[in-house]
Tab-separated table of C-alpha atoms in Angstrom:
chain	number	residue	atom	x	y	z
A	1	MET	CA	-6.152	-16.819	37.655
A	2	THR	CA	-3.920	-14.998	34.640
A	3	SER	CA	-5.313	-13.439	31.836
A	4	ARG	CA	-2.502	-14.943	29.637
A	5	THR	CA	-3.758	-18.630	30.628
A	6	VAL	CA	-3.621	-20.763	27.320
A	7	THR	CA	-5.736	-23.578	26.396
A	8	ARG	CA	-2.928	-26.092	25.810
A	9	THR	CA	-0.482	-28.222	27.702
A	10	LEU	CA	3.349	-26.432	27.930
A	11	ARG	CA	5.725	-28.943	27.747
A	12	LEU	CA	8.426	-28.389	29.801
A	13	GLY	CA	12.013	-30.556	28.828
A	14	THR	CA	14.337	-31.178	31.730
A	15	ARG	CA	16.952	-33.662	32.423
A	16	ARG	CA	16.126	-36.195	35.002
A	17	SER	CA	19.004	-35.173	37.344
A	18	ALA	CA	17.554	-34.473	41.330
A	19	LEU	CA	18.838	-30.768	40.599
A	20	ALA	CA	17.611	-29.994	37.772
A	21	THR	CA	14.288	-31.920	38.038
A	22	THR	CA	13.658	-29.229	41.666
A	23	GLN	CA	14.375	-26.469	39.066
A	24	SER	CA	12.020	-27.263	36.663
A	25	GLY	CA	9.157	-28.195	38.889
A	26	TRP	CA	9.475	-24.810	41.196
A	27	VAL	CA	9.398	-23.224	37.692
A	28	ALA	CA	6.378	-25.229	37.010
A	29	ASP	CA	4.986	-24.802	40.206
A	30	LEU	CA	4.898	-20.534	39.228
A	31	LEU	CA	3.319	-21.516	35.503
A	32	ARG	CA	0.524	-23.486	37.705
A	33	ALA	CA	-0.298	-20.639	40.290
A	34	ARG	CA	-1.087	-18.898	37.533
A	35	GLY	CA	-3.405	-20.852	35.972
A	36	HIS	CA	-1.550	-22.914	33.106
A	37	ARG	CA	-0.947	-26.283	33.112
A	38	VAL	CA	2.600	-27.872	32.819
A	39	GLU	CA	4.160	-31.321	31.863
A	40	LEU	CA	7.697	-31.985	32.719
A	41	VAL	CA	9.136	-33.820	29.570
A	42	GLU	CA	12.599	-35.507	30.422
A	43	ILE	CA	15.368	-35.651	28.340
A	44	VAL	CA	18.204	-37.685	28.116
A	45	THR	CA	21.729	-35.232	27.128
A	46	GLU	CA	25.493	-36.258	26.643
A	47	GLY	CA	26.309	-35.255	29.595
A	48	ASP	CA	23.797	-37.489	31.299
A	49	VAL	CA	25.456	-40.673	29.914
A	50	ASN	CA	29.053	-40.203	29.138
A	51	ALA	CA	31.419	-40.100	31.545
A	52	ALA	CA	34.193	-38.412	29.531
A	53	PRO	CA	35.204	-35.299	31.158
A	54	LEU	CA	33.325	-32.558	30.822
A	55	ALA	CA	35.952	-29.948	29.348
A	56	THR	CA	36.446	-33.087	26.462
A	57	LEU	CA	32.746	-32.722	25.862
A	58	GLY	CA	32.321	-29.371	24.816
A	59	GLY	CA	31.813	-27.988	29.017
A	60	THR	CA	28.425	-27.620	30.406
A	61	GLY	CA	27.086	-26.304	27.181
A	62	VAL	CA	26.689	-29.780	26.134
A	63	PHE	CA	23.529	-30.356	29.113
A	64	ALA	CA	22.048	-27.743	27.345
A	65	ALA	CA	22.489	-28.571	24.128
A	66	ALA	CA	20.278	-31.926	24.133
A	67	ILE	CA	17.244	-29.491	25.577
A	68	ARG	CA	17.520	-26.410	22.670
A	69	LYS	CA	17.231	-29.647	20.204
A	70	SER	CA	14.037	-30.657	21.387
A	71	LEU	CA	12.915	-27.015	21.674
A	72	LEU	CA	13.600	-25.738	18.189
A	73	ALA	CA	12.266	-29.491	16.948
A	74	GLY	CA	9.197	-28.118	19.008
A	75	GLU	CA	8.864	-31.673	21.061
A	76	VAL	CA	8.693	-29.223	23.612
A	77	ASP	CA	7.545	-25.678	24.822
A	78	LEU	CA	9.686	-24.692	27.087
A	79	ALA	CA	13.143	-25.009	29.261
A	80	VAL	CA	15.042	-24.485	32.073
A	81	HIS	CA	18.571	-24.012	32.828
A	82	SER	CA	20.916	-23.082	35.802
A	83	LEU	CA	21.815	-19.756	33.664
A	84	LYS	CA	26.392	-20.189	34.787
A	85	ASP	CA	25.184	-23.090	32.040
A	86	LEU	CA	23.876	-21.163	28.968
A	87	PRO	CA	26.816	-20.042	26.973
A	88	THR	CA	26.683	-15.801	26.817
A	89	THR	CA	25.820	-15.956	23.036
A	90	PRO	CA	22.192	-16.493	22.230
A	91	GLU	CA	20.612	-19.741	20.556
A	92	PRO	CA	19.674	-18.331	17.069
A	93	GLY	CA	15.653	-18.768	17.149
A	94	LEU	CA	15.310	-18.987	20.969
A	95	VAL	CA	15.121	-16.778	23.664
A	96	VAL	CA	15.557	-16.789	27.419
A	97	ALA	CA	12.194	-15.456	28.203
A	98	ALA	CA	12.138	-15.264	32.214
A	99	ILE	CA	14.724	-14.959	34.393
A	100	PRO	CA	12.937	-15.796	37.938
A	101	GLN	CA	13.699	-14.315	41.148
A	102	ARG	CA	17.410	-15.371	42.200
A	103	GLU	CA	18.218	-17.827	44.811
A	104	ASP	CA	21.504	-16.864	47.035
A	105	PRO	CA	24.059	-16.677	44.703
A	106	ARG	CA	27.060	-17.472	46.731
A	107	ASP	CA	29.158	-20.245	47.641
A	108	ALA	CA	29.168	-22.831	50.181
A	109	LEU	CA	30.835	-25.470	52.242
A	110	VAL	CA	30.160	-28.817	52.978
A	111	ALA	CA	33.115	-29.987	55.642
A	112	ARG	CA	34.060	-33.130	58.127
A	113	ASP	CA	32.932	-32.111	61.596
A	114	GLY	CA	31.121	-29.181	60.483
A	115	LEU	CA	34.518	-27.272	60.069
A	116	THR	CA	34.724	-23.365	57.815
A	117	LEU	CA	37.372	-22.944	55.956
A	118	GLY	CA	39.462	-21.284	58.453
A	119	GLU	CA	39.298	-24.611	60.098
A	120	LEU	CA	40.453	-26.324	57.778
A	121	PRO	CA	43.785	-27.654	58.769
A	122	THR	CA	46.564	-26.980	56.394
A	123	GLY	CA	46.693	-29.533	53.643
A	124	SER	CA	43.194	-30.211	53.983
A	125	VAL	CA	41.581	-31.890	50.921
A	126	VAL	CA	39.096	-29.380	49.303
A	127	GLY	CA	36.919	-30.541	45.958
A	128	THR	CA	35.919	-29.029	43.828
A	129	GLY	CA	35.447	-28.862	39.546
A	130	SER	CA	35.814	-24.970	39.275
A	131	PRO	CA	38.685	-23.255	37.736
A	132	ARG	CA	37.567	-20.249	39.636
A	133	ARG	CA	37.185	-21.656	42.584
A	134	VAL	CA	40.071	-23.058	42.260
A	135	ALA	CA	41.910	-19.594	41.727
A	136	GLN	CA	40.152	-18.339	44.347
A	137	LEU	CA	41.349	-20.370	47.379
A	138	ALA	CA	44.101	-21.127	46.339
A	139	ALA	CA	44.704	-16.986	46.282
A	140	LEU	CA	44.001	-17.670	50.040
A	141	GLY	CA	46.854	-18.658	51.222
A	142	LEU	CA	45.476	-21.786	53.156
A	143	GLY	CA	47.854	-24.764	52.278
A	144	LEU	CA	44.990	-26.958	50.575
A	145	GLU	CA	45.264	-29.350	48.489
A	146	LEU	CA	42.425	-28.382	46.291
A	147	LYS	CA	40.901	-31.755	44.152
A	148	ASP	CA	39.350	-31.844	40.959
A	149	ILE	CA	36.309	-33.840	41.308
A	150	ARG	CA	32.614	-34.340	39.100
A	151	GLY	CA	29.491	-35.845	39.597
A	152	ASN	CA	26.068	-34.762	41.582
A	153	VAL	CA	25.373	-33.204	44.839
A	154	ASP	CA	24.939	-36.815	46.362
A	155	THR	CA	28.247	-38.081	44.960
A	156	ARG	CA	30.354	-34.420	46.040
A	157	ILE	CA	29.101	-34.485	49.492
A	158	GLY	CA	29.471	-38.022	49.270
A	159	LEU	CA	32.810	-37.623	48.902
A	160	THR	CA	33.331	-35.988	52.333
A	161	ARG	CA	31.669	-38.677	54.155
A	162	SER	CA	34.354	-41.695	52.365
A	163	GLY	CA	37.876	-39.562	53.832
A	164	THR	CA	38.370	-39.164	50.174
A	165	CYS	CA	37.910	-35.269	50.524
A	166	ASP	CA	37.615	-32.831	53.954
A	167	ALA	CA	35.641	-30.372	52.014
A	168	VAL	CA	34.017	-30.109	48.934
A	169	VAL	CA	32.649	-26.599	47.290
A	170	LEU	CA	29.269	-26.157	46.111
A	171	ALA	CA	26.818	-23.108	45.466
A	172	ARG	CA	24.391	-22.641	48.070
A	173	ALA	CA	21.347	-22.128	45.588
A	174	GLY	CA	21.628	-25.749	44.452
A	175	LEU	CA	21.760	-27.332	48.317
A	176	ALA	CA	18.988	-24.429	48.690
A	177	ARG	CA	16.400	-26.100	46.346
A	178	LEU	CA	16.619	-29.402	47.292
A	179	GLY	CA	15.943	-29.110	50.796
A	180	ARG	CA	19.460	-29.571	51.704
A	181	LEU	CA	21.157	-25.976	53.426
A	182	ASP	CA	21.724	-28.053	56.610
A	183	GLU	CA	25.035	-29.637	55.304
A	184	ILE	CA	26.674	-26.841	54.298
A	185	THR	CA	29.157	-25.506	57.234
A	186	GLU	CA	29.704	-22.467	55.993
A	187	THR	CA	28.529	-20.062	53.450
A	188	LEU	CA	31.508	-17.855	51.706
A	189	ASP	CA	31.768	-14.602	51.679
A	190	PRO	CA	32.096	-13.183	48.374
A	191	LEU	CA	35.033	-11.101	49.690
A	192	GLN	CA	36.777	-14.513	49.702
A	193	MET	CA	34.892	-16.268	46.986
A	194	LEU	CA	32.835	-14.881	44.332
A	195	PRO	CA	30.212	-16.800	42.694
A	196	ALA	CA	30.163	-17.798	39.102
A	197	PRO	CA	27.996	-15.116	36.519
A	198	GLY	CA	24.109	-15.937	36.538
A	199	GLN	CA	25.170	-18.382	39.319
A	200	GLY	CA	21.904	-19.006	41.651
A	201	ALA	CA	19.564	-18.134	38.561
A	202	LEU	CA	17.294	-19.412	36.426
A	203	ALA	CA	16.126	-19.438	33.040
A	204	VAL	CA	13.734	-20.142	31.795
A	205	GLU	CA	13.828	-20.659	27.448
A	206	CYS	CA	11.150	-20.708	24.685
A	207	ARG	CA	11.154	-20.574	20.927
A	208	ALA	CA	11.550	-16.872	20.087
A	209	ASP	CA	8.444	-17.143	17.969
A	210	ASP	CA	6.091	-18.746	19.908
A	211	ALA	CA	4.370	-15.151	21.029
A	212	GLU	CA	1.987	-16.983	23.186
A	213	VAL	CA	4.781	-18.488	25.674
A	214	VAL	CA	6.492	-15.274	25.237
A	215	ALA	CA	3.891	-13.662	26.801
A	216	LEU	CA	3.269	-16.127	29.357
A	217	LEU	CA	6.795	-16.478	31.371
A	218	SER	CA	7.345	-12.812	31.312
A	219	GLU	CA	4.628	-12.591	34.044
A	220	VAL	CA	7.299	-14.734	36.166
A	221	ASP	CA	10.371	-12.675	34.853
A	222	ASP	CA	12.249	-10.793	37.878
A	223	ALA	CA	13.911	-6.917	36.665
A	224	ASP	CA	15.672	-6.770	39.504
A	225	THR	CA	17.690	-10.583	38.726
A	226	ARG	CA	17.487	-9.765	34.912
A	227	ALA	CA	19.397	-6.807	35.140
A	228	CYS	CA	22.184	-8.107	37.858
A	229	VAL	CA	22.485	-11.393	35.618
A	230	THR	CA	22.767	-9.425	32.205
A	231	ALA	CA	25.573	-7.537	33.604
A	232	GLU	CA	27.596	-10.455	35.065
A	233	ARG	CA	27.408	-12.476	31.611
A	234	SER	CA	28.297	-8.819	29.782
A	235	LEU	CA	31.186	-9.230	31.482
A	236	LEU	CA	31.747	-11.998	30.426
A	237	ALA	CA	31.195	-12.540	26.949
A	238	THR	CA	33.436	-9.253	26.739
A	239	LEU	CA	36.185	-11.150	28.183
A	240	GLU	CA	35.659	-13.874	25.750
A	241	ALA	CA	36.353	-16.305	28.660
A	242	GLY	CA	33.158	-19.400	29.047
A	243	CYS	CA	33.190	-20.186	32.195
A	244	SER	CA	35.722	-22.712	31.965
A	245	ALA	CA	38.592	-19.708	33.073
A	246	PRO	CA	38.760	-17.979	36.561
A	247	VAL	CA	35.997	-15.679	36.417
A	248	GLY	CA	33.873	-14.428	39.353
A	249	ALA	CA	31.171	-12.159	39.122
A	250	LEU	CA	28.519	-10.817	41.607
A	251	ALA	CA	26.006	-8.045	40.699
A	252	GLU	CA	23.401	-6.437	43.350
A	253	VAL	CA	20.973	-3.125	43.521
A	254	VAL	CA	21.578	-0.985	45.798
A	255	GLU	CA	20.548	1.911	46.878
A	256	GLY	CA	23.382	5.276	45.707
A	257	GLU	CA	23.588	8.690	46.765
A	258	ASP	CA	20.650	9.158	43.645
A	259	GLY	CA	18.267	6.457	43.898
A	260	LEU	CA	19.101	2.609	43.136
A	261	GLU	CA	22.385	1.904	40.939
A	262	LEU	CA	23.742	-1.181	40.128
A	263	SER	CA	26.895	-2.136	41.792
A	264	LEU	CA	29.487	-5.058	40.452
A	265	ARG	CA	32.094	-6.963	41.222
A	266	ALA	CA	34.186	-9.738	39.338
A	267	PHE	CA	37.347	-11.808	40.314
A	268	VAL	CA	39.856	-12.993	37.154
A	269	GLY	CA	43.133	-15.077	38.141
A	270	SER	CA	45.964	-18.088	37.679
A	271	THR	CA	44.524	-21.061	39.279
A	272	ASP	CA	47.808	-21.354	41.039
A	273	GLY	CA	46.663	-17.962	43.476
A	274	SER	CA	49.860	-16.152	42.892
A	275	VAL	CA	47.432	-13.517	40.967
A	276	GLU	CA	44.782	-12.497	41.424
A	277	LEU	CA	42.324	-8.665	40.032
A	278	ARG	CA	39.871	-7.967	42.084
A	279	ARG	CA	37.774	-5.324	40.924
A	280	SER	CA	34.322	-3.700	41.088
A	281	LEU	CA	32.272	-0.603	39.332
A	282	VAL	CA	28.537	0.961	39.730
A	283	GLY	CA	26.144	1.992	37.267
A	284	PRO	CA	22.799	2.113	36.543
A	285	VAL	CA	20.209	-0.456	36.341
A	286	ALA	CA	19.119	0.382	33.288
A	287	ALA	CA	22.363	0.006	31.584
A	288	PRO	CA	23.541	-3.066	32.947
A	289	GLU	CA	25.245	-4.476	29.906
A	290	ARG	CA	27.473	-1.507	29.402
A	291	LEU	CA	28.207	-1.849	32.986
A	292	GLY	CA	29.491	-4.954	32.522
A	293	ALA	CA	31.777	-4.562	29.693
A	294	ASP	CA	33.140	-0.814	31.240
A	295	LEU	CA	34.220	-3.307	34.110
A	296	ALA	CA	35.502	-6.647	31.686
A	297	ALA	CA	37.632	-3.183	30.179
A	298	VAL	CA	39.241	-2.139	33.697
A	299	LEU	CA	40.379	-6.159	33.991
A	300	LEU	CA	41.841	-6.478	30.354
A	301	GLU	CA	43.794	-2.778	30.938
A	302	ASP	CA	45.437	-4.636	34.694
A	303	GLY	CA	46.311	-7.448	32.761
A	304	ALA	CA	43.327	-10.008	32.776
A	305	GLU	CA	44.423	-11.144	29.469
A	306	HIS	CA	47.657	-12.508	30.918
A	307	LEU	CA	46.094	-14.980	33.445
A	308	THR	CA	44.193	-17.844	31.516
A	309	GLY	CA	45.667	-18.325	28.266
A	310	PRO	CA	45.838	-22.152	27.372
A	311	GLU	CA	48.979	-22.596	29.200
A	312	GLU	CA	47.531	-21.173	32.195
A	313	ARG	CA	48.112	-24.093	34.729
A	314	PRO	CA	48.993	-24.888	37.710
A	315	PRO	CA	52.589	-26.053	38.050
A	316	ALA	CA	53.581	-29.492	39.023
A	317	THR	CA	55.180	-28.907	42.120
A	318	ALA	CA	52.081	-26.666	43.422
A	319	HIS	CA	49.461	-27.453	46.202
A	320	THR	CA	47.143	-27.458	44.040
A	321	HIS	CA	45.507	-30.976	42.123
A	322	TRP	CA	43.533	-29.720	39.765
A	323	ASP	CA	42.731	-31.507	35.841
A	324	PRO	CA	40.309	-29.318	34.123
A	325	ASP	CA	36.927	-30.049	34.719
A	326	PRO	CA	34.927	-26.790	34.058
A	327	ALA	CA	31.629	-28.027	36.108
A	328	GLU	CA	30.550	-23.984	35.487
A	329	ALA	CA	31.564	-24.502	31.279
A	330	THR	CA	29.425	-23.609	28.605
A	331	GLY	CA	32.054	-23.694	26.407
A	332	ASP	CA	31.006	-21.164	23.760
A	333	ARG	CA	34.311	-18.793	24.082
A	334	PRO	CA	37.987	-19.036	23.889
A	335	PRO	CA	40.217	-17.567	26.816
A	336	LEU	CA	40.312	-14.238	28.026
A	337	ALA	CA	41.374	-11.805	24.620
A	338	ALA	CA	41.759	-8.173	24.925
A	339	PRO	CA	38.970	-6.709	22.710
A	340	THR	CA	40.425	-5.143	19.048
A	341	ASP	CA	37.317	-1.850	19.490
A	342	SER	CA	38.853	0.611	21.472
A	343	ARG	CA	37.189	0.834	24.902
A	344	PRO	CA	34.948	3.074	27.225
A	345	GLU	CA	36.835	5.121	29.577
A	346	PRO	CA	35.392	3.228	32.818
A	347	THR	CA	33.685	5.356	35.448
A	348	ALA	CA	32.920	5.457	39.270
A	349	THR	CA	35.422	2.385	39.594
A	350	GLU	CA	37.080	0.915	43.004
A	351	ARG	CA	40.036	-0.264	41.856
A	352	ALA	CA	41.312	-3.348	45.136
A	353	THR	CA	43.561	-5.173	44.590
């Protein structure tokens, strides 16, 4: 029993989807194990009831908006978000008080006949709603036809069973939390497919002035996970990309010559696969924001700002049949643009093309 146990029942706001309630239930159980009473409060968002493309609704930030409104109104005390869905700009009045230990951040392939990515025949249809995945799959040069899809896990996996797609790409973390790892035919190596910034991590948000809840949520915060996702999201914020741009990033705490350090890898590319930038940087675990900003500066110096402008779309003759449906979009940032201030000189940079 924790010494910070509160007397009131904590109201945890969640979307109604299976994944959202599973993630919220997992956090609720972490808090219950520490002696707190928690109840889930279901909240319907516009993204749940409007079938229009997410891009027209404001990206996946639309899912967080209704829950944040309930938080600010005092209707719930805390909320759990997939961190990759949260805008990089903080919400006034709210704070991400906990980022629990991260699930495996990699992407996963679910394909017909148990096939791996390399075993898919030329011309196979692979479904994804993510420009980031489109850009990296196209860059592999496997001759795949990439199809834009939207929907929950059942809907997307169902496309392989119906024959609409030969395979779909999903976040491994979501399948793990739903107990569906046995449906994965291949977990994709980050050397092929870097995940979205923050993928696999959960953000537990509450009102900034609710000191009691802020304090108790600190009990489930994981320092290594917070450092990693802070570096990834700092890179994204510095690029001013928003997740609708083809940006991938993965940070890991690794053993260096002088102890633990933070290793950050990133990808920015064109959705037709013709251009890709892959860069990496190592820095102190205690300075994740600086590390992310430094690596973003390297990408910008190497031409990242020219890859994801509004006009950047696959040509009509390309093998990529993709209409932007940013499954990881936040809508809070314009396309990539070089920062107006001077950029720091990067250190310990590995410039791998």
